[in-house]
Structures are given as structure tokens and as C-alpha cells.
mmCIF file of C-alpha atoms in Angstrom:
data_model
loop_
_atom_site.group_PDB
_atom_site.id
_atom_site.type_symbol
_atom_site.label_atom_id
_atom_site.label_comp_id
_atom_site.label_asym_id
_atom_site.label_seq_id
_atom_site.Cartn_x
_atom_site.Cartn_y
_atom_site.Cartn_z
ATOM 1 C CA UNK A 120 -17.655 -10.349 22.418
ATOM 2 C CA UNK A 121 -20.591 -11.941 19.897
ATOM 3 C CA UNK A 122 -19.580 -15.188 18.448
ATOM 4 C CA UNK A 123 -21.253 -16.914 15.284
ATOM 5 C CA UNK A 124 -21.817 -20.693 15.451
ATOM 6 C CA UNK A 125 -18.528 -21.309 14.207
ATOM 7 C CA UNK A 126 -17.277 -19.728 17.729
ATOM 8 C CA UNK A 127 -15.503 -16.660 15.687
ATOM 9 C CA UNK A 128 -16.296 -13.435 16.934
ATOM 10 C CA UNK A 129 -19.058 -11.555 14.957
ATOM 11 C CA UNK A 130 -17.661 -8.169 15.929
ATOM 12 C CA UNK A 131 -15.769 -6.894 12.982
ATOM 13 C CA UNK A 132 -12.200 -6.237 14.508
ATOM 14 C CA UNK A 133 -10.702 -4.553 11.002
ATOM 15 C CA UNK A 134 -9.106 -1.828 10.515
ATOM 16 C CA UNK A 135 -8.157 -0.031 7.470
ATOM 17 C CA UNK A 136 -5.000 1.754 5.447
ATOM 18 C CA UNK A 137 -4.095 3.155 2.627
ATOM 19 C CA UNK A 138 -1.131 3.421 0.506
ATOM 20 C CA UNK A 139 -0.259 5.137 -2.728
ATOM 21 C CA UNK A 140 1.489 3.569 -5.422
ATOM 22 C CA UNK A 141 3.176 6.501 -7.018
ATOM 23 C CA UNK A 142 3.860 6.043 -10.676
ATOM 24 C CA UNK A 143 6.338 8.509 -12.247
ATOM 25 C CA UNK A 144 5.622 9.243 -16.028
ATOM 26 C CA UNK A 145 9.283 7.206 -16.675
ATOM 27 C CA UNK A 146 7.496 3.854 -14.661
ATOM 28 C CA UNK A 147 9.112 4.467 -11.507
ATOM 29 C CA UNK A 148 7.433 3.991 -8.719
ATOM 30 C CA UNK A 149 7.645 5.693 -4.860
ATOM 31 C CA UNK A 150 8.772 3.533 -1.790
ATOM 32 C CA UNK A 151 9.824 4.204 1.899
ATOM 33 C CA UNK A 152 12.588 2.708 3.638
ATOM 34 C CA UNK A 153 10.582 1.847 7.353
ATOM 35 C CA UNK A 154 12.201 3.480 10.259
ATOM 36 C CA UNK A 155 10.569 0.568 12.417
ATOM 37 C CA UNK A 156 11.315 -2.218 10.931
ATOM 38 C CA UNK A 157 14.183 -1.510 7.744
ATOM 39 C CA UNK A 158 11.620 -2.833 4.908
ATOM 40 C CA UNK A 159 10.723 -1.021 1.527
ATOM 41 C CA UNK A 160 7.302 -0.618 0.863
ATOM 42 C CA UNK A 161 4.877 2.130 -0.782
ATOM 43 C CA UNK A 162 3.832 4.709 1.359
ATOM 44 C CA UNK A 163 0.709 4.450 3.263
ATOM 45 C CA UNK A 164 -0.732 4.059 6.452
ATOM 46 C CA UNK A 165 -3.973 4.001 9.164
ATOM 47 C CA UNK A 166 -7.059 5.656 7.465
ATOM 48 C CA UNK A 167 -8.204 8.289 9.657
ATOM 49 C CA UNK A 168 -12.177 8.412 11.215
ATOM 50 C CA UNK A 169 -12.462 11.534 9.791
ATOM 51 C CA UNK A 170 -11.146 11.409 6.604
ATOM 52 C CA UNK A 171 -11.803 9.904 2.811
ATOM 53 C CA UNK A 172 -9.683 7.186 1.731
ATOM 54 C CA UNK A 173 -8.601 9.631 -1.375
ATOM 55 C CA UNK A 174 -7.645 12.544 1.719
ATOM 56 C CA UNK A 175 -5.992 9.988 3.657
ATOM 57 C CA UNK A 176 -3.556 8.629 0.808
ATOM 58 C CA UNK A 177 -2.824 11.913 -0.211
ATOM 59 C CA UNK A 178 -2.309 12.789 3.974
ATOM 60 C CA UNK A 179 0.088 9.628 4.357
ATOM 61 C CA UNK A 180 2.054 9.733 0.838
ATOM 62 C CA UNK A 181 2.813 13.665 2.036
ATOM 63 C CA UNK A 182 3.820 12.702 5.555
ATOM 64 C CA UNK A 183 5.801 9.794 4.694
ATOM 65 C CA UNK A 184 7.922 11.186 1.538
ATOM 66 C CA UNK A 185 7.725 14.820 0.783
ATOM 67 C CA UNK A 186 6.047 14.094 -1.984
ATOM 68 C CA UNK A 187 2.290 15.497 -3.206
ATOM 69 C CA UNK A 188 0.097 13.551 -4.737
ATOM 70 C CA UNK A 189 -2.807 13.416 -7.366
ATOM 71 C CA UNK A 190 -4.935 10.537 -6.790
ATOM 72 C CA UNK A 191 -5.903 8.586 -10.132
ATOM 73 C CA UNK A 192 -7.947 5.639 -9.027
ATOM 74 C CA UNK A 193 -8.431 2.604 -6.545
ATOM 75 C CA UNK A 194 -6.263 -0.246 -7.608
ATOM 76 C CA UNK A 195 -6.062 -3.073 -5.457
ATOM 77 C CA UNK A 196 -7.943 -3.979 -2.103
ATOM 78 C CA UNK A 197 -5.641 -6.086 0.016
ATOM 79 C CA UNK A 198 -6.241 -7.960 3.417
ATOM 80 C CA UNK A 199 -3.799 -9.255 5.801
ATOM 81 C CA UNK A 200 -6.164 -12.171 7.358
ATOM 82 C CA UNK A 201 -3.983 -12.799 10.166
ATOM 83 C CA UNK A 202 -3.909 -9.215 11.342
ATOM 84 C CA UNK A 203 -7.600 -7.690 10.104
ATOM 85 C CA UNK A 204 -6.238 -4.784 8.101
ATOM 86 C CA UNK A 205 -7.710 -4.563 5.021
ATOM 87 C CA UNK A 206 -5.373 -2.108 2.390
ATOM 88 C CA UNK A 207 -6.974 0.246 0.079
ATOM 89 C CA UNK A 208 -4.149 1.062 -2.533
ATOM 90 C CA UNK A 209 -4.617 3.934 -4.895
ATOM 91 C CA UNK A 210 -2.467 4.728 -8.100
ATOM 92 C CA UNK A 211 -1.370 8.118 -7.686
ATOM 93 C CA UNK A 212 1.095 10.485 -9.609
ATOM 94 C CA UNK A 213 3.837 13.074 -8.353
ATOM 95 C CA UNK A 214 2.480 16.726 -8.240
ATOM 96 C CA UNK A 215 5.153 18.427 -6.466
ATOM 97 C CA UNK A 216 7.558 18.129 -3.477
ATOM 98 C CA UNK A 217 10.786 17.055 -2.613
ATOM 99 C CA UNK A 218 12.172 13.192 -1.486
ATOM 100 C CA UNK A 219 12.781 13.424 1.840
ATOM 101 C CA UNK A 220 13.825 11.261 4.729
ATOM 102 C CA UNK A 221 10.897 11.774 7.644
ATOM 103 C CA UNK A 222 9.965 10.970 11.193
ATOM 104 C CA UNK A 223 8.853 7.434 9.670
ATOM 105 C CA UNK A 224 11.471 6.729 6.879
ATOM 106 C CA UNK A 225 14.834 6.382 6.641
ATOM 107 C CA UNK A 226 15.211 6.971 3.131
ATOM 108 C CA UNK A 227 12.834 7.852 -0.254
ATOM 109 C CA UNK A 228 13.375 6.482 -3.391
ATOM 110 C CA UNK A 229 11.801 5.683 -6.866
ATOM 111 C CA UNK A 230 12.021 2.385 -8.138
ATOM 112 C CA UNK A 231 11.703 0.286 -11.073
ATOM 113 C CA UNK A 232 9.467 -2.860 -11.352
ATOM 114 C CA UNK A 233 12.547 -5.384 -11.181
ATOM 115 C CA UNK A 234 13.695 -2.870 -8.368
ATOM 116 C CA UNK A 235 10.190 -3.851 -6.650
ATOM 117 C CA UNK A 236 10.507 -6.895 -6.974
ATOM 118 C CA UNK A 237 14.153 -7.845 -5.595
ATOM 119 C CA UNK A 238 13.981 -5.520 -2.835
ATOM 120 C CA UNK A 239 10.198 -5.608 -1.318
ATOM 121 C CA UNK A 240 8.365 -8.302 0.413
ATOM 122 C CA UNK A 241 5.587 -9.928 -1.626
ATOM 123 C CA UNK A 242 2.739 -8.357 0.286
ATOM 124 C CA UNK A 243 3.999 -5.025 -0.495
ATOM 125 C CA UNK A 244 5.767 -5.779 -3.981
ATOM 126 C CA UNK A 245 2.476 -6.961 -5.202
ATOM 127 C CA UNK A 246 0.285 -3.661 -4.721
ATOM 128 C CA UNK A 247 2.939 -1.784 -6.733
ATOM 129 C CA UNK A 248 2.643 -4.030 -9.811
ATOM 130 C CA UNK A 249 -0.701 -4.744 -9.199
ATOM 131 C CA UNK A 250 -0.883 -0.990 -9.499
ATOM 132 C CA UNK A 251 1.025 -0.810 -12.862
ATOM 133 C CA UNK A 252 -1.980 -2.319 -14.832
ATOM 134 C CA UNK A 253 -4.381 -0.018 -13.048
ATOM 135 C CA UNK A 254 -7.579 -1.327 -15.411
ATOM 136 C CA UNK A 255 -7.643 -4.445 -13.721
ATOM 137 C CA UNK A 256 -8.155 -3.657 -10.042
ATOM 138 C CA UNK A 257 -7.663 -6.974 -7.594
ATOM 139 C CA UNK A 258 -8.870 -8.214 -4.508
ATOM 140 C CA UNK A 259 -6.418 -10.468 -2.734
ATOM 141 C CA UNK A 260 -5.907 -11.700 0.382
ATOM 142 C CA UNK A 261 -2.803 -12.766 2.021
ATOM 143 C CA UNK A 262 -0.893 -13.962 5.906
ATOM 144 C CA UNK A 263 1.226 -11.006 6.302
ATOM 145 C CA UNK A 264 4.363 -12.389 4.603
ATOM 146 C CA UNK A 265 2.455 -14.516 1.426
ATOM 147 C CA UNK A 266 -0.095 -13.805 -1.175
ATOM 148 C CA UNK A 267 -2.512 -16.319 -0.903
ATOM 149 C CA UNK A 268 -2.442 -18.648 -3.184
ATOM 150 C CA UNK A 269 -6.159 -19.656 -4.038
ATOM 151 C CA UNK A 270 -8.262 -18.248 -6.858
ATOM 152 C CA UNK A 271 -8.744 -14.302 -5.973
ATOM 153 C CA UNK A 272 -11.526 -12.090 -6.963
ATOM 154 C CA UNK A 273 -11.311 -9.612 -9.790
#
């Protein structure tokens, strides 16, 4: 492994995912109950090598929900610095489908932004209702449980 003279490695170790926050024409918006781990949070998931970032929301919103997508536009760009992942998250809305319970949720639901915001974690919470004001796209960065707290790009 390279390192820089700060002794951290200069081999980029990120990888990337994607999530759609699905907006409803009534303001609700589309979350996942985790099979893994119990927690809401929008659908989404590992970007594929071969694949757009637009494809692979579409891909991962469909696999995780029942639910097809349009995409609309990027709204948020989100990295976990403990864990490398940096999170593309596009506002998207329904096109067709059914809610469905799948291989990697327990249950599908539509929420509303209060709904978001009592039942979500703040990492997850925040690309929702980031996503709500979609003409102001944000870059933040965050520890895996907390948005960091320091002035973030916009």
C-alpha cells in the first residue's frame, strides 16, 4: 500500500452507493425496513462497475421495494469517513409497481417528513430531507451514526 507523508494510504479505498429518495406527489417519501440490521432508511445500495449511477438507483430502488422509478436529479453526495463509502442520492418519483417486502426488507412504506425524522437515523434521515429541497444539492460528510458538524460544502 502507497502512503502520503502524513502515513495515510494514497490508494483510494472508496466505494460507492446509491439511494433514491422517492417523493410521492402527496410529500411522502419511500423507505425500507433492513432485513440485516431492523433500521429504516431509503432504498439504495452498492453501485455496480458496469452500470450509471442513474441505472443503478433505478436497479436498487426496484430490487429493494417493488417500486419503479423515474430519476429526477442528483441531490445530495454523502460520505461516511469512517467507512469510505461515498452516497450518491438521487430524487426520484414512483412510476409504477407494487410495495413489497423483498429478499432485503422486511417491510415498504411511505413516509412523511416528521415520519423521517422520528423513525430514521440521522445519516439516513438527512438525505431524505435533504432531498425535499432538491435545488439546493449538499455535500456532507459524516461518522456513520452523525452528520458532521463543521461548515459543509454547497
Amino acid at each position: 500500500m502507497n502512503r502520503d507523508s502524513d502515513g495515510r494510504s494514497s490508494t483510494p479505498l472508496h466505494s460507492v452507493s446509491v439511494a433514491g429518495a422517492v417523493i410521492r406527489e402527496d410529500g411522502r417519501m419511500l423507505v425500507i425496513k433492513r432485513r440485516d440490521n431492523g433500521n429504516w432508511e431509503p432504498p439504495g445500495g452498492v453501485l455496480e462497475l458496469n452500470e450509471t449511477p442513474q441505472e443503478g438507483v433505478v436497479r436498487e430502488v426496484l430490487e429493494e421495494t417493488g417500486i419503479h422509478v423515474e430519476v429526477e436529479q442528483l441531490t445530495g453526495v454523502y460520505k461516511n469517513m469512517a467507512r469510505g463509502v461515498v452516497a450518491l442520492v438521487f430524487r426520484c418519483k414512483p412510476s409504477g409497481g407494487e410495495e413489497r417486502p423483498t429478499s432485503e426488507a422486511t417491510d415498504v412504506n411511505w413516509f412523511t417528513s416528521n415520519e423521517v425524522q422520528k423513525h430514521i437515523g440521522e445519516v439516513y434521515a438527512i438525505r431524505l430531507l435533504d432531498a425535499l429541497n432538491p435545488d439546493n444539492p449538499h455535500v456532507r460528510t459524516h461518522n456513520g451514526v452523525h452528520i458532521n458538524q463543521k461548515k459543509e460544502a454547497k
